[in-house]
Amino acid sequence: MTPLLRREQFMIDTEARALALLKQSGIPGIPQIFHYNSRGNLRDSAFLMRHYVIGATLHEMEPWLTPQNRKDIDRRLGVLAQKIGQHVSDSFGTLEQVASGAGRRSWREAFVILFESILRDSEDVFVNLPYAEIRHQLSRLSPALEEITSPQLVVIDFGHPTQVLVDPESKQLSGVVDLGRTLWGDIYMAEMFEEPSLSMLDGFGRSRMVGSEVERIRQLLYVLSSCKEFGICNADSLLTAFNRYACYRSVERVTVQYYRNRDMIAENDARRRLTTILNKMAAI
């Protein structure tokens, strides 16, 4: 049996909840849920039935897309992320936590719990990581998350090329799939904000990314984007042109290699980025 990360144990339930929430809004590009059974008949396996979305993944279609095709897709992704984020809750956390009344009033607290979960996944399989330094920087910088007071619906890996579907004929966005990593939190947790194109930001409704010191700390914690290209940083900012992964995502990308067929190239890349991010965090 394939071992699961803690977050993966509830992915089908999370996707069912997310699809049910979004069904009420009728957002184009989000598949409709037909049926969800938390305990199926096949060895008590849960199952989910949803509408089939026609299209190939963005990862597969990339070689056949023109620059204009890609701009159109990115703009639509930005619009879609903004519409998803219009759904709000009264507390932060996973969809299961909030639905059961166990959500947190503070995004800082909810994010620390989320981060601690992936760190424990790493420790469970003896991944060699600088745990003390990661936890120190998380504790030191997490107060920057206190300014997030509205729990928005966010798909953490929204925008990942394997989860974006494109119509092979029109070369337009046909939908997104795999919403099993949805939570109530900060909209900028979405993967699309790692390296957002101008078209994505335009579709999302922002021509610039955030620029205050507190907001840049948030980016380091989970969604650090390209400062120089998109105008994130002020002229006096130390964070000029640093554009890679945030601490949480880097830890997760190292850890998942120990729960799957290990890809040493991907792991080493994630480790290098984690080291760079920790150095940036320490400099704040």
C-alpha positions as a printed Julia matrix, in Angstrom:
284×3 Matrix{Float64}:
   0.0    0.0     0.0
   1.31   3.44   -0.95
   1.95   5.58    2.14
   0.06   8.86    2.26
   0.96  12.3     3.47
  -1.35  13.53    6.22
  -3.08  15.94    3.83
  -3.68  13.17    1.29
  -5.8   11.09    3.64
  -8.75  13.45    3.11
  -8.21  14.54   -0.5
 -11.34  12.9    -1.94
 -13.49  14.33    0.83
 -11.87  17.75    0.33
 -12.52  17.68   -3.42
 -16.13  16.66   -2.87
 -16.64  19.56   -0.45
 -14.92  22.02   -2.78
 -16.95  20.93   -5.82
 -20.17  21.12   -3.82
 -19.34  24.67   -2.71
 -18.42  25.81   -6.21
 -21.43  24.11   -7.78
 -23.65  26.69   -6.12
 -21.85  29.45   -8.05
 -21.89  27.77  -11.44
 -18.34  28.9   -12.24
 -17.35  27.9   -15.8
 -14.41  25.51  -15.92
 -15.2   23.8   -12.61
 -16.54  20.25  -13.1
 -19.95  19.48  -11.62
 -20.11  16.84   -8.88
 -22.54  13.97   -9.51
 -22.09  11.76   -6.47
 -19.8   11.28   -3.51
 -19.7    8.27   -1.21
 -17.31   8.55    1.7
 -17.36   4.78    2.19
 -17.75   2.8    -1.01
 -18.4   -0.92   -1.46
 -14.92  -1.84   -2.65
 -12.96  -2.5     0.53
 -14.5    0.58    2.09
 -12.9    2.9    -0.47
 -14.37   6.35   -0.91
 -15.26   7.42   -4.43
 -16.28  10.57   -6.24
 -18.13  10.98   -9.54
 -17.86  14.3   -11.38
 -18.53  15.72  -14.81
 -15.93  14.88  -17.46
 -13.97  17.9   -18.66
 -12.81  17.69  -22.26
  -9.23  18.65  -22.91
  -5.56  17.81  -22.58
  -3.39  19.09  -19.76
  -1.54  22.37  -20.12
   1.65  20.37  -19.63
   0.83  18.27  -22.7
  -0.42  21.18  -24.82
   2.39  23.64  -24.1
   4.43  22.88  -27.28
   1.4   23.67  -29.49
   0.37  26.94  -27.86
   1.2   30.33  -29.34
   2.21  33.18  -27.01
  -1.28  34.64  -27.46
  -2.88  31.27  -26.62
  -0.89  31.17  -23.39
  -1.82  34.75  -22.49
  -5.5   33.92  -22.99
  -5.22  30.81  -20.81
  -3.34  32.68  -18.1
  -5.92  35.47  -18.08
  -8.73  32.95  -17.71
  -6.88  31.23  -14.86
  -6.59  34.58  -13.11
 -10.32  35.19  -13.52
 -11.11  31.69  -12.26
  -8.88  32.07   -9.18
 -10.57  35.38   -8.38
 -14.05  33.84   -8.65
 -13.06  30.9    -6.44
 -11.62  33.31   -3.88
 -14.93  35.15   -3.65
 -16.16  32.28   -1.49
 -15.45  33.12    2.14
 -15.85  31.42    5.49
 -15.91  32.51    9.12
 -12.78  30.55   10.07
  -9.49  29.3     8.62
  -8.27  25.76    8.01
  -8.99  22.71    5.89
 -12.51  22.26    4.58
 -12.97  19.33    6.96
 -11.81  21.33    9.98
 -14.06  24.27    9.23
 -17.09  22.06    8.43
 -16.7   20.26   11.76
 -16.37  23.49   13.74
 -12.64  23.03   14.31
 -11.52  25.94   12.12
  -9.19  28.63   13.47
  -9.93  32.32   13.88
  -6.35  33.17   12.97
  -4.76  32.43    9.58
  -1.41  32.48   11.32
  -2.46  29.61   13.56
  -4.05  27.64   10.72
  -0.98  28.01    8.51
   1.41  26.96   11.28
  -0.69  23.83   11.81
  -0.6   23.13    8.06
   3.16  23.62    7.95
   3.72  21.48   11.03
   1.77  18.68    9.34
   4.18  18.44    6.41
   7.16  18.7     8.77
   5.84  15.72   10.72
   5.36  13.82    7.47
   9.06  14.45    6.81
  10.09  13.36   10.28
   8.01  10.19   10.0
  10.2    8.92    7.15
  13.44  10.41    8.47
  13.93  13.05    5.77
  17.1   15.03    6.43
  15.96  18.66    6.72
  17.01  21.63    8.9
  13.92  21.28   11.09
  15.11  23.57   13.88
  15.87  26.42   11.44
  12.6   25.96    9.55
  10.56  26.02   12.75
  12.53  29.0    14.06
  11.89  31.08   10.94
   8.25  30.0    10.84
   7.75  31.08   14.45
   9.65  34.33   13.94
   7.92  35.44   10.73
   4.44  33.97   11.06
   3.06  37.11   12.81
   3.0   38.65    9.31
   0.03  36.37    8.59
  -2.13  38.03   11.23
  -3.21  40.68    8.74
  -5.16  38.05    6.78
  -8.61  38.29    8.33
 -10.92  36.97    5.59
 -10.79  33.18    5.03
 -11.03  32.75    1.26
 -11.45  29.52   -0.67
  -8.09  28.68   -2.22
  -6.84  25.64   -4.15
  -3.2   25.35   -3.08
  -1.95  23.84   -6.35
  -4.26  25.88   -8.58
  -2.52  26.55  -11.87
  -0.3   23.46  -11.86
   0.17  22.46  -15.54
  -1.05  18.89  -14.99
  -4.32  20.11  -13.49
  -5.21  22.76  -16.08
  -7.12  21.42  -19.1
  -6.96  23.02  -22.54
  -9.25  22.39  -25.51
  -6.99  20.94  -28.26
  -9.06  22.59  -30.98
  -9.61  26.13  -29.72
  -6.46  26.21  -27.55
  -8.58  27.83  -24.83
  -8.94  26.92  -21.17
 -11.59  24.21  -20.79
 -11.35  23.66  -17.04
  -9.35  22.73  -13.95
  -9.4   19.42  -12.1
  -8.1   17.88   -8.87
  -9.34  20.23   -6.16
  -8.28  17.92   -3.34
  -5.97  20.53   -1.85
  -8.51  23.25   -1.17
  -8.72  25.15    2.11
  -9.98  28.34    3.73
  -7.01  30.68    3.86
  -5.02  33.32    1.99
  -5.71  33.39   -1.76
  -2.0   33.92   -2.44
  -1.29  30.35   -1.33
  -2.35  29.27   -4.86
   0.5   27.89   -6.95
  -0.29  30.24   -9.83
   1.17  33.09   -7.76
   4.62  31.51   -7.62
   5.54  33.0   -10.98
   2.42  34.81  -12.24
   2.39  36.22  -15.73
   1.05  39.72  -16.32
  -1.97  38.1   -17.99
  -2.7   36.07  -14.85
  -2.52  39.16  -12.68
  -4.68  41.06  -15.13
  -7.33  38.33  -15.04
  -7.13  38.2   -11.27
  -7.67  41.93  -11.1
  -4.25  43.11   -9.99
  -1.69  44.68  -12.29
   0.89  44.45   -9.51
   1.58  42.03   -6.74
   1.77  43.13   -3.12
   4.66  45.26   -1.9
   4.67  45.94    1.86
   7.26  44.34    4.13
   4.61  42.21    5.81
   3.29  41.02    2.46
   6.78  40.08    1.26
   7.23  37.96    4.39
   4.01  36.16    3.47
   5.46  35.49    0.04
   8.58  33.97    1.57
   6.46  31.78    3.8
   4.4   30.32    1.0
   4.22  32.11   -2.34
   7.29  34.12   -3.29
   6.99  35.6    -6.78
   9.25  37.5    -9.14
   9.84  40.89   -7.56
  11.59  42.66  -10.39
   9.34  41.64  -13.26
   5.98  42.22  -11.57
   6.72  45.22   -9.38
   6.35  43.4    -6.05
   9.17  45.18   -4.31
   9.69  48.83   -3.48
  12.84  50.47   -4.79
  14.61  50.02   -1.47
  13.62  46.39   -1.08
  16.21  43.73   -0.43
  14.06  41.24   -2.31
  14.94  42.29   -5.86
  14.47  39.55   -8.48
  14.23  36.56   -6.12
  11.53  34.44   -7.7
  11.27  30.85   -6.55
   9.46  28.64   -4.14
   8.26  29.44   -0.71
   9.38  27.56    2.36
   6.24  25.47    2.78
   6.1   24.38   -0.84
   9.8   23.52   -0.94
   9.55  21.35    2.19
   6.53  19.61    0.71
   8.3   18.96   -2.59
  11.25  17.38   -0.81
   9.03  15.28    1.45
   6.77  13.88   -1.27
   9.8   12.23   -2.88
  10.01   9.89    0.12
   6.36   8.84   -0.27
   6.58   8.14   -4.04
   9.09   6.87   -6.56
  11.98   9.07   -5.61
  13.15  11.62   -8.19
  16.6   12.76   -7.1
  16.71  15.66   -9.57
  13.41  17.07   -8.32
  14.45  16.53   -4.7
  17.82  18.23   -5.11
  16.19  21.16   -6.9
  13.67  21.57   -4.06
  16.45  21.35   -1.48
  18.48  24.09   -3.19
  15.46  26.35   -3.3
  14.66  25.66    0.34
  18.19  26.68    1.32
  17.88  29.92   -0.67
  14.52  30.75    0.89
  15.72  30.06    4.44
  18.65  32.42    3.82
  16.25  35.11    2.61
  14.01  34.58    5.62
  16.98  34.82    7.98
  17.95  38.15    6.4
  14.62  39.79    7.27
